[in-house]
Tab-separated table of C-alpha atoms and ligand atoms in Angstrom:
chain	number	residue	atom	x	y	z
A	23	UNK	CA	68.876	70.498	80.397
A	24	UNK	CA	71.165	72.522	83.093
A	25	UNK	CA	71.982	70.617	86.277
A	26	UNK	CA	70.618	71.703	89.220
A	27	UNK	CA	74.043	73.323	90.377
A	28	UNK	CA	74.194	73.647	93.954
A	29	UNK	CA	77.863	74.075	94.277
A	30	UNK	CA	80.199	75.379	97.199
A	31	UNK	CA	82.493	77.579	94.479
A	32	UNK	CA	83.155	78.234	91.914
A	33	UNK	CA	79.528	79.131	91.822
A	34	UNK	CA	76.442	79.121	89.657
A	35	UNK	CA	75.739	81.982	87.065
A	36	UNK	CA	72.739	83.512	85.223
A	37	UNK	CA	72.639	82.087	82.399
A	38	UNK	CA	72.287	85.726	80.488
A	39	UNK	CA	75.624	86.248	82.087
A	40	UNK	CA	76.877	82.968	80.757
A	41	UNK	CA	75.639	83.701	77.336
A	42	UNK	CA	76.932	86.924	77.614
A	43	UNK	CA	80.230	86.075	78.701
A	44	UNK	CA	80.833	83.535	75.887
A	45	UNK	CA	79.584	85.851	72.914
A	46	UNK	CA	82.515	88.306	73.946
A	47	UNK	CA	85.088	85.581	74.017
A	48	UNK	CA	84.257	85.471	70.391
A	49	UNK	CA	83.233	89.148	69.703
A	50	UNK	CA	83.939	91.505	72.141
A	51	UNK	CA	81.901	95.120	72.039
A	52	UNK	CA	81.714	94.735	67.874
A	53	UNK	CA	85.545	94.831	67.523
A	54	UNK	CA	85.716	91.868	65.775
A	55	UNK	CA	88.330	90.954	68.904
A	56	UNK	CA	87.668	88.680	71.427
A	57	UNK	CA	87.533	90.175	74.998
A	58	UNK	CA	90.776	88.048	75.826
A	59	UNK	CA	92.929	89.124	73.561
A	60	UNK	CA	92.587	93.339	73.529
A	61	UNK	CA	94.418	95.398	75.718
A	62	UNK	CA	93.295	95.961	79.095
A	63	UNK	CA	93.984	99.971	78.502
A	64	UNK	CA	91.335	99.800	75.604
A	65	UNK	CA	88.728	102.163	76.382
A	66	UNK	CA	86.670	99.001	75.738
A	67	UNK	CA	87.872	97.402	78.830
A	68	UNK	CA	88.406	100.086	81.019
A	69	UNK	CA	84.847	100.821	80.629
A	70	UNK	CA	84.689	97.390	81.850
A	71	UNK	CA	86.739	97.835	84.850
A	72	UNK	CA	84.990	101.190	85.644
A	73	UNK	CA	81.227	99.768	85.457
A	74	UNK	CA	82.294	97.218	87.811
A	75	UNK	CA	83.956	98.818	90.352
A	76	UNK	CA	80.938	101.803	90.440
A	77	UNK	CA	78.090	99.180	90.255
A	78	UNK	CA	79.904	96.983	93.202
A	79	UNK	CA	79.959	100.518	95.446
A	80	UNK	CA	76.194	101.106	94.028
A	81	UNK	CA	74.872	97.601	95.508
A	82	UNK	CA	76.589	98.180	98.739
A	83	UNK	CA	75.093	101.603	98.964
A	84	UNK	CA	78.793	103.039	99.467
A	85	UNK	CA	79.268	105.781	96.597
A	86	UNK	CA	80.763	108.624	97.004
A	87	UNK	CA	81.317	107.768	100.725
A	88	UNK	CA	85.323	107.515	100.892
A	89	UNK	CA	85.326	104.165	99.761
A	90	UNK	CA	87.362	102.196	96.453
A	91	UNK	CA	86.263	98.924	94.984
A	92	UNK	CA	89.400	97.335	93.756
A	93	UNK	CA	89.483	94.380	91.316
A	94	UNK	CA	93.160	91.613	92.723
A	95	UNK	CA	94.239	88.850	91.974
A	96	UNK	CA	95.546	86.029	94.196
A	97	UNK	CA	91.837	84.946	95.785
A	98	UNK	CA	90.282	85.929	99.213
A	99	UNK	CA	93.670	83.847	100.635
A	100	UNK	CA	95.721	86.442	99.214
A	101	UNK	CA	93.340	89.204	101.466
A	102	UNK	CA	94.284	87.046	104.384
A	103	UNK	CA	97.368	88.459	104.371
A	104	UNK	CA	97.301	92.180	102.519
A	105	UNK	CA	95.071	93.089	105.211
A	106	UNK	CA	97.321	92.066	107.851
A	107	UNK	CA	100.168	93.451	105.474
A	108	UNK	CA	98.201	97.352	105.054
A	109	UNK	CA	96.407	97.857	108.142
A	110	UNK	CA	98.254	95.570	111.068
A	111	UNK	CA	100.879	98.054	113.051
A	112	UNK	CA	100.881	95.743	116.165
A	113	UNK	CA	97.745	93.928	117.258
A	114	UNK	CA	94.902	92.932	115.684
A	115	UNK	CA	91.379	91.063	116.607
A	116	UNK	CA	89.719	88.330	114.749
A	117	UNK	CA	86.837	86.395	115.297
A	118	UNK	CA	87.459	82.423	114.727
A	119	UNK	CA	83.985	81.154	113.024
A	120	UNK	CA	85.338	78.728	110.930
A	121	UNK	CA	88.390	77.464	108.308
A	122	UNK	CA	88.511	80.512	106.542
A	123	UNK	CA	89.177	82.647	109.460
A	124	UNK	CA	91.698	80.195	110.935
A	125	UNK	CA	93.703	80.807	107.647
A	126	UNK	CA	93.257	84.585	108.168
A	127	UNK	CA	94.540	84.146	111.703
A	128	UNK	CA	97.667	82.365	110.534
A	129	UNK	CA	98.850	85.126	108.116
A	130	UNK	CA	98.106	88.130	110.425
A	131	UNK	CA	100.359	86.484	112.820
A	132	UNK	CA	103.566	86.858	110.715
A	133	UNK	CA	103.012	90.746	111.164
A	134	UNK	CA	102.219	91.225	114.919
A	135	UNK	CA	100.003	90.174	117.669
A	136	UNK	CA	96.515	88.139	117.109
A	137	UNK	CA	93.807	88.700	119.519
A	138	UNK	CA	91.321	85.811	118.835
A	139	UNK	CA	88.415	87.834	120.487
A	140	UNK	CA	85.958	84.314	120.284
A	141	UNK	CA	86.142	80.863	118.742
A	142	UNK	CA	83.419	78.492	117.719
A	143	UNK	CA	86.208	75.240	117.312
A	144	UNK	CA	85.267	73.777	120.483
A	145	UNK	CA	81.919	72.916	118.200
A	146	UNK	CA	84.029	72.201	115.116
A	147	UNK	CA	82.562	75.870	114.017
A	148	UNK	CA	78.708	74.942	114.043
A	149	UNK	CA	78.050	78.111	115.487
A	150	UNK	CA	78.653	82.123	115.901
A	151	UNK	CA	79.896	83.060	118.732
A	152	UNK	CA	78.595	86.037	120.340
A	153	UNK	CA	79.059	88.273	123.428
A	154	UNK	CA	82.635	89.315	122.899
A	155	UNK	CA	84.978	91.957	124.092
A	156	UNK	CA	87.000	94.057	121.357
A	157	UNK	CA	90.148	95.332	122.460
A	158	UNK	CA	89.999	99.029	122.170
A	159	UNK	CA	93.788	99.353	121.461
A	160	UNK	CA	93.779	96.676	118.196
A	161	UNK	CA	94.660	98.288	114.176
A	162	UNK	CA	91.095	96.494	113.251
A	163	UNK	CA	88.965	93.567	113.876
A	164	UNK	CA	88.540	90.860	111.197
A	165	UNK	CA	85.542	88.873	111.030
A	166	UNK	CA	83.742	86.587	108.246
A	167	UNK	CA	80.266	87.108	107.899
A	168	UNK	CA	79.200	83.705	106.112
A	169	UNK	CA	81.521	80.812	106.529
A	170	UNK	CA	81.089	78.742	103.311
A	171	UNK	CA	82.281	75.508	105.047
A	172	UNK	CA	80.233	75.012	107.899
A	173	UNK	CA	76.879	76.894	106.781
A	174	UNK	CA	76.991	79.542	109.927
A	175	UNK	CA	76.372	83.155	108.636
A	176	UNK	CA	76.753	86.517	111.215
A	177	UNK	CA	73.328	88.540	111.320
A	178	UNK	CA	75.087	91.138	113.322
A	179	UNK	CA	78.457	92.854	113.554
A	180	UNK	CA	79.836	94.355	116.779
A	181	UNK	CA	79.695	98.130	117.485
A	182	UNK	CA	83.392	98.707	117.580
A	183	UNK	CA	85.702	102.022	117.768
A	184	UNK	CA	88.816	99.810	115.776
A	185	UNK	CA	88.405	99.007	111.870
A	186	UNK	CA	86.211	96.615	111.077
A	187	UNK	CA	87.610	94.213	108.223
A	188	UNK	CA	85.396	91.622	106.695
A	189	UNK	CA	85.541	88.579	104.508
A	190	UNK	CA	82.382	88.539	102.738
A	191	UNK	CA	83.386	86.181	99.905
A	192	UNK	CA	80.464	83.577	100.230
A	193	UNK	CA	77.542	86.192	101.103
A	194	UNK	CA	78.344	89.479	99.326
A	195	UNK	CA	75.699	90.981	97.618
A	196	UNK	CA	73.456	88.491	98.814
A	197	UNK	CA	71.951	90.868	101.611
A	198	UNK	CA	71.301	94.347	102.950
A	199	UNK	CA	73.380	95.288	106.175
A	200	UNK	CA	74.711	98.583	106.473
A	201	UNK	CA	77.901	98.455	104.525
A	202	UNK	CA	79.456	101.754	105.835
A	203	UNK	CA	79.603	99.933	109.181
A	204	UNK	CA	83.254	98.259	107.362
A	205	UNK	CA	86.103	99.595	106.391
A	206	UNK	CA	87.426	96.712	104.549
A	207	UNK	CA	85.537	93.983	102.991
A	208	UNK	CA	87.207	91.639	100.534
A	209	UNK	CA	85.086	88.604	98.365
A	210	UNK	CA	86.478	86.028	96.130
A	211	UNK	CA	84.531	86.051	93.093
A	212	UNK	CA	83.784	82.731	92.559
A	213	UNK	CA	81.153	82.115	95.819
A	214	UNK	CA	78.735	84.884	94.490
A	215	UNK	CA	79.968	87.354	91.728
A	216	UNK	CA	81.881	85.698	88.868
A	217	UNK	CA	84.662	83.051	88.231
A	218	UNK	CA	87.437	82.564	89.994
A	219	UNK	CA	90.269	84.433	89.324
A	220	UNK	CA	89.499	88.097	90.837
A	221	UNK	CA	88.803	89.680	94.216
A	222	UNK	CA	86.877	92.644	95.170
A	223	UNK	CA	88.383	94.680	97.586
A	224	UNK	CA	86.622	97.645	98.715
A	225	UNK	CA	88.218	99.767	101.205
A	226	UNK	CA	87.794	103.323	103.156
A	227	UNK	CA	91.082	105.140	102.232
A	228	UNK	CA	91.217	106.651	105.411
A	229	UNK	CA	92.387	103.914	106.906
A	230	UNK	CA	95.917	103.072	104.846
A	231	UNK	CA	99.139	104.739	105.719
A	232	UNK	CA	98.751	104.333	109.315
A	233	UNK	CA	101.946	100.946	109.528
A	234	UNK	CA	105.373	101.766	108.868
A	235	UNK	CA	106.340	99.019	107.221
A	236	UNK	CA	107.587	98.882	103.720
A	237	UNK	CA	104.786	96.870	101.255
A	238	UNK	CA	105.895	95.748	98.185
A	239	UNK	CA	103.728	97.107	95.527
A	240	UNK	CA	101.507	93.912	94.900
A	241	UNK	CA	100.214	93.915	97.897
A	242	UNK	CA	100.148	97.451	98.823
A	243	UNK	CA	96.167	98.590	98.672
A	244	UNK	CA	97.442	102.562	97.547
A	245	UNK	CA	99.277	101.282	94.811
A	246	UNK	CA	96.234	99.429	93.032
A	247	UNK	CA	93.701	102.409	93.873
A	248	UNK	CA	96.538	104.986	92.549
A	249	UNK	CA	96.263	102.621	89.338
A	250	UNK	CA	92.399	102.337	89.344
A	251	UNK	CA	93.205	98.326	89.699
A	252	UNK	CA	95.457	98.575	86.662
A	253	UNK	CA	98.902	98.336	87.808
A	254	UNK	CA	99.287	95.341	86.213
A	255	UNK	CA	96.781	93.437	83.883
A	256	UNK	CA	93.653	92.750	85.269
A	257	UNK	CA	91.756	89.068	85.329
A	258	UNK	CA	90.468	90.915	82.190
A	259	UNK	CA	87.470	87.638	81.765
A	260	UNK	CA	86.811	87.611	85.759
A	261	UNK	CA	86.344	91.399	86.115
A	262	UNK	CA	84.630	91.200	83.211
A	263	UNK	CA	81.906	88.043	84.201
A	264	UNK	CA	81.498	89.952	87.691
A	265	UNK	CA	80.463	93.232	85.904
A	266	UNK	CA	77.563	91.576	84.037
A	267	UNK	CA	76.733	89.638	87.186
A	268	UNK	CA	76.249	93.023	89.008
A	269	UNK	CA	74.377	94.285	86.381
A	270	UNK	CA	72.334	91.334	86.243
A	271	UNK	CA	71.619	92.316	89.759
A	272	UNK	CA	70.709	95.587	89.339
A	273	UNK	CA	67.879	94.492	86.624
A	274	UNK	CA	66.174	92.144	89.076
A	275	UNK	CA	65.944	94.691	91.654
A	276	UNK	CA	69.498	94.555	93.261
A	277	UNK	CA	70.461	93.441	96.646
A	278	UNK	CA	67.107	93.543	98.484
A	279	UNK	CA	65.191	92.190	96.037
A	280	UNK	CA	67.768	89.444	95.741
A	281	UNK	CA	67.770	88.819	99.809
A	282	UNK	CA	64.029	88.311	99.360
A	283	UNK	CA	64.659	85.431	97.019
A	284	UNK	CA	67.287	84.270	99.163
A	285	UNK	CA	65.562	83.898	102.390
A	286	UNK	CA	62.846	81.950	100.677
A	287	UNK	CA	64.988	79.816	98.610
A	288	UNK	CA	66.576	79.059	102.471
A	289	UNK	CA	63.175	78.454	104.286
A	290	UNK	CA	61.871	75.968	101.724
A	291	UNK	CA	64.850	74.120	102.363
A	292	UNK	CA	65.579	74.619	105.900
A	293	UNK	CA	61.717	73.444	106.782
A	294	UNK	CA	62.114	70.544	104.943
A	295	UNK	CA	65.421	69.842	106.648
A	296	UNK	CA	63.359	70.696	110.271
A	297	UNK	CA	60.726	68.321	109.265
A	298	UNK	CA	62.136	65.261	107.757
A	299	UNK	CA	62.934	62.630	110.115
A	300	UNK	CA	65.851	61.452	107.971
A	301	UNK	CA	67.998	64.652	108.529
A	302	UNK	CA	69.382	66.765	110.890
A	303	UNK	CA	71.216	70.414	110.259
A	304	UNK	CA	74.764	70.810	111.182
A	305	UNK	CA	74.314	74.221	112.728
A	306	UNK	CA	73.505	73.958	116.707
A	307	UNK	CA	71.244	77.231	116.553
A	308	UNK	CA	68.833	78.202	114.058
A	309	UNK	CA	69.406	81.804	113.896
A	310	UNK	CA	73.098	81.169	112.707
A	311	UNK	CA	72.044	79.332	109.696
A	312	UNK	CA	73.750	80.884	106.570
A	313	UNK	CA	70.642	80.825	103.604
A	314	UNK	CA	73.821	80.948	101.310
A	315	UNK	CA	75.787	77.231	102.736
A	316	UNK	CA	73.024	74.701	103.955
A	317	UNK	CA	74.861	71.808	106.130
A	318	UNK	CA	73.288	69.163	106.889
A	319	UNK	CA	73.716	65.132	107.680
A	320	UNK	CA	71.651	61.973	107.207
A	321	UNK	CA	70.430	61.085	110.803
A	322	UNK	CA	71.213	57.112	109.552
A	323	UNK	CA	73.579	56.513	107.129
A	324	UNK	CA	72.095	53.347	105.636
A	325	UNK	CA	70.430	56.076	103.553
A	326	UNK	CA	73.259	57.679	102.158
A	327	UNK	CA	73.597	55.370	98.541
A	328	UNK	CA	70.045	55.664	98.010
A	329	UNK	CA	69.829	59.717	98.899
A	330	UNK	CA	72.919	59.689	96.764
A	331	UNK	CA	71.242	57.856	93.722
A	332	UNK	CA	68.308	60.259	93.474
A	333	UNK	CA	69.724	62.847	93.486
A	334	UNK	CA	72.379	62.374	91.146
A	335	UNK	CA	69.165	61.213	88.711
A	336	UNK	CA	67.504	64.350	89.523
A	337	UNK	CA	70.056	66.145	87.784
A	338	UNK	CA	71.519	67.884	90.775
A	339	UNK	CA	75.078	68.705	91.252
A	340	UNK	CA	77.546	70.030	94.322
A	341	UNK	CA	75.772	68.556	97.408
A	342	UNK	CA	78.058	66.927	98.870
A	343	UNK	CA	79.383	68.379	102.657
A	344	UNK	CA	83.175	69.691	102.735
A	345	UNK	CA	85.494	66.868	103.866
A	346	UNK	CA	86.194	68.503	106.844
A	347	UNK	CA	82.196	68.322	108.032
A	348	UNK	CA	80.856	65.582	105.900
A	349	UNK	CA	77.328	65.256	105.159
A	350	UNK	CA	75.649	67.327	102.822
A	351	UNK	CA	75.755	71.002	101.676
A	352	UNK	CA	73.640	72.744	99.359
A	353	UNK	CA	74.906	76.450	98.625
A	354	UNK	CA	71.858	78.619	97.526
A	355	UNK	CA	73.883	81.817	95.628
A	356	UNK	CA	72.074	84.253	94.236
A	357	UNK	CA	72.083	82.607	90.920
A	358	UNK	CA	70.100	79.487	92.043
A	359	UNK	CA	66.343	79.653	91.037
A	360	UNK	CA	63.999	78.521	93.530
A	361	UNK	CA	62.742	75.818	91.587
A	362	UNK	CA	66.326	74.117	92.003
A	363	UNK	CA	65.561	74.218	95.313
A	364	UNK	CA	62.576	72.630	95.466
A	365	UNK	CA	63.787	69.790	93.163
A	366	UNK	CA	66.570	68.899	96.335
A	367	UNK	CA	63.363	69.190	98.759
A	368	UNK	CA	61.074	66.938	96.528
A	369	UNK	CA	64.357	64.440	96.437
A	370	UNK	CA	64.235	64.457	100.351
A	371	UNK	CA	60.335	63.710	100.361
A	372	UNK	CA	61.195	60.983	98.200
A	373	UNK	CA	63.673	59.135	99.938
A	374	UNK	CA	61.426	59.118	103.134
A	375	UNK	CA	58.477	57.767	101.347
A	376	UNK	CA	60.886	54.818	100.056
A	377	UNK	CA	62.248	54.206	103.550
B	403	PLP	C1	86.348	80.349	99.342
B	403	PLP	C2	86.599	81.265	100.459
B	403	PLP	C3	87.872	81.835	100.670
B	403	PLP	C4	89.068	81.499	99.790
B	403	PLP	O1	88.913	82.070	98.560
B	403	PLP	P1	90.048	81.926	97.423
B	403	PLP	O2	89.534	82.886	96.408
B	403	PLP	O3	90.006	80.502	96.974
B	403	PLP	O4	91.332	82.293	97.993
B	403	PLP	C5	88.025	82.719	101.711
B	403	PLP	N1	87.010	83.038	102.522
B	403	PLP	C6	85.773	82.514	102.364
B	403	PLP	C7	84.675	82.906	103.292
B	403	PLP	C8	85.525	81.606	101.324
B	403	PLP	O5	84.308	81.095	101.155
């Protein structure tokens, strides 16, 4: 049987996606070719690359609203610095929430001047800050709506006159909000859409060609949407897994029916979290808990070997915290059936009857 696969990234997948996935390594679309070895201009693939970039716009609600979907390379740590590369004249904002956005920070500082707007490191990022002031004379504000790390998620983005740029790697797709808010939002496909190895970008043309700067081609957005994300080879197998995740989506009901799942799969947990003695959550307020990242820490650590032991035996996998927080974390992607879930929660009940 399948562990119970709980893990940070790369994530869990459907298994129809899986199966999927490994019948076109063998045969891809009856050519009697696998999918990794035909060229990426075959009108085989490029339907590929087409249905993903035109179902990722469909979940986000963003067709034929100005916007490209884009399909990199070079993770959500390349984004980190494209964005600053593209959009960043001479000042920028960001908002610090966690490690992710620290590494954003870094980058847009080789280009010009970082405004960090807020920062949630005086309580090692366990939560969001809020009630903060936006420059009105920044190139955009940069923000990261679920930070994977530390389990804090936004549940609202700031009215704001500038650009708003967003890394959405760990919660894309896993909720409604009102996409056309952004301008930018970039995801790493391995926290919620595929394996690692590609990036969606999608982006609101309107807002390139504003910094004078040279950009090499590589990095430059306009090159890869004058190339429809084919100016060099694509992560052919990445773009490919994320397109049948996204259609996977779209047969279960899409984003909102997905967000439904979500936010239950994140109560049972959370309330068993809330309730048993023997753990405490790492996030200081409730309403900044990400459903996606679950933190939390043994209040007594005399437990940890025998918390450890069961659920190892109970077939689960991924839970342990990121060494810069420690503890526990169990990420709930959109992949994760419930019932995973409530294996972890049963696991809990069990170590505090044998306490
Ligand atoms: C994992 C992660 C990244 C880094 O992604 P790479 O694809 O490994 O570069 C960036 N931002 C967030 C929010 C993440 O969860």
């Amino acid at each position: 049987m399948k562990k119970h696969n709980f893990s940070a990234g790369p994530c869990i997948l459907a298994p129809s996606v899986l199966e999927k996935a490994a019948a076109a390594i063998k045969n891809f679309d009856n050519l009697d070719l696998s999918l990794v070895e035909i060229s990426h201009r075959s009108k085989s693939f490029v339907n590929v690359m087409e249905q993903a970039q035109s179902l990722a716009l469909e979940h986000l609600g963003l067709e034929n609203k100005g916007y490209q979907a884009l399909f990199l390379q070079g993770g959500a740590s390349l984004e980190f610095l494209m964005v600053a590369y593209n959009l960043l004249q001479s000042k920028a904002a960001y908002l610090n929430t966690g490690t992710w956005s620290s590494k954003a920070i870094k980058e847009a500082k080789m280009f010009g001047e970082v405004v960090e707007v807020a920062s949630s490191k005086d309580g090692n990022f366990n939560y969001i800050p809020k009630n903060f002031t936006i420059p009105s004379d920044v190139d955009y504000f940069h923000c990261t709506s679920n930070n994977t790390i530390f389990g804090t998620q936004m549940q609202e983005f700031p009215e704001t006159s500038v650009p708003l740029v967003c890394d959405m790697s760990s919660d894309i797709f896993s909720r409604v909000l009102d996409f056309s808010k952004f301008d930018l939002i970039y995801a790493g496909a391995q926290k919620n859409m595929g394996p690692a190895g590609t990036t969606l970008v999608v982006i609101k043309e309107s807002i390139l060609g504003k910094v004078t700067r040279q950009i090499p081609s590589m990095l430059n957005y306009k090159v890869h949407i004058d190339k429809d994300s084919m100016f060099n080879t694509p992560a052919v197998f990445p773009v490919y897994v994320s397109m049948l995740t996204l259609d996977w989506l779209k047969e279960i009901g899409g984003v909102s029916a997905i967000e439904k799942l979500n936010n239950e799969k994140a109560e049972l947990l959370y309330t068993e979290i809330d309730r048993n003695e023997l753990f405490t959550g790492f996030v200081a307020n409730k309403e900044d808990r990400s459903p996606m990242n679950a933190t939390f820490n043994l209040v007594d650590d005399s437990h940890k070997e025998n918390f450890d032991v069961l659920w190892n035996e109970a077939g689960i996998n991924g839970l342990n915290g990121h060494r810069s927080v420690g503890g526990y974390r169990a990420s709930m992607y959109n992949a994760l059936p419930i019932e995973s879930v409530q294996v972890l929660v049963d696991v809990m009940k069990e170590l505090e009857r044998k306490a």
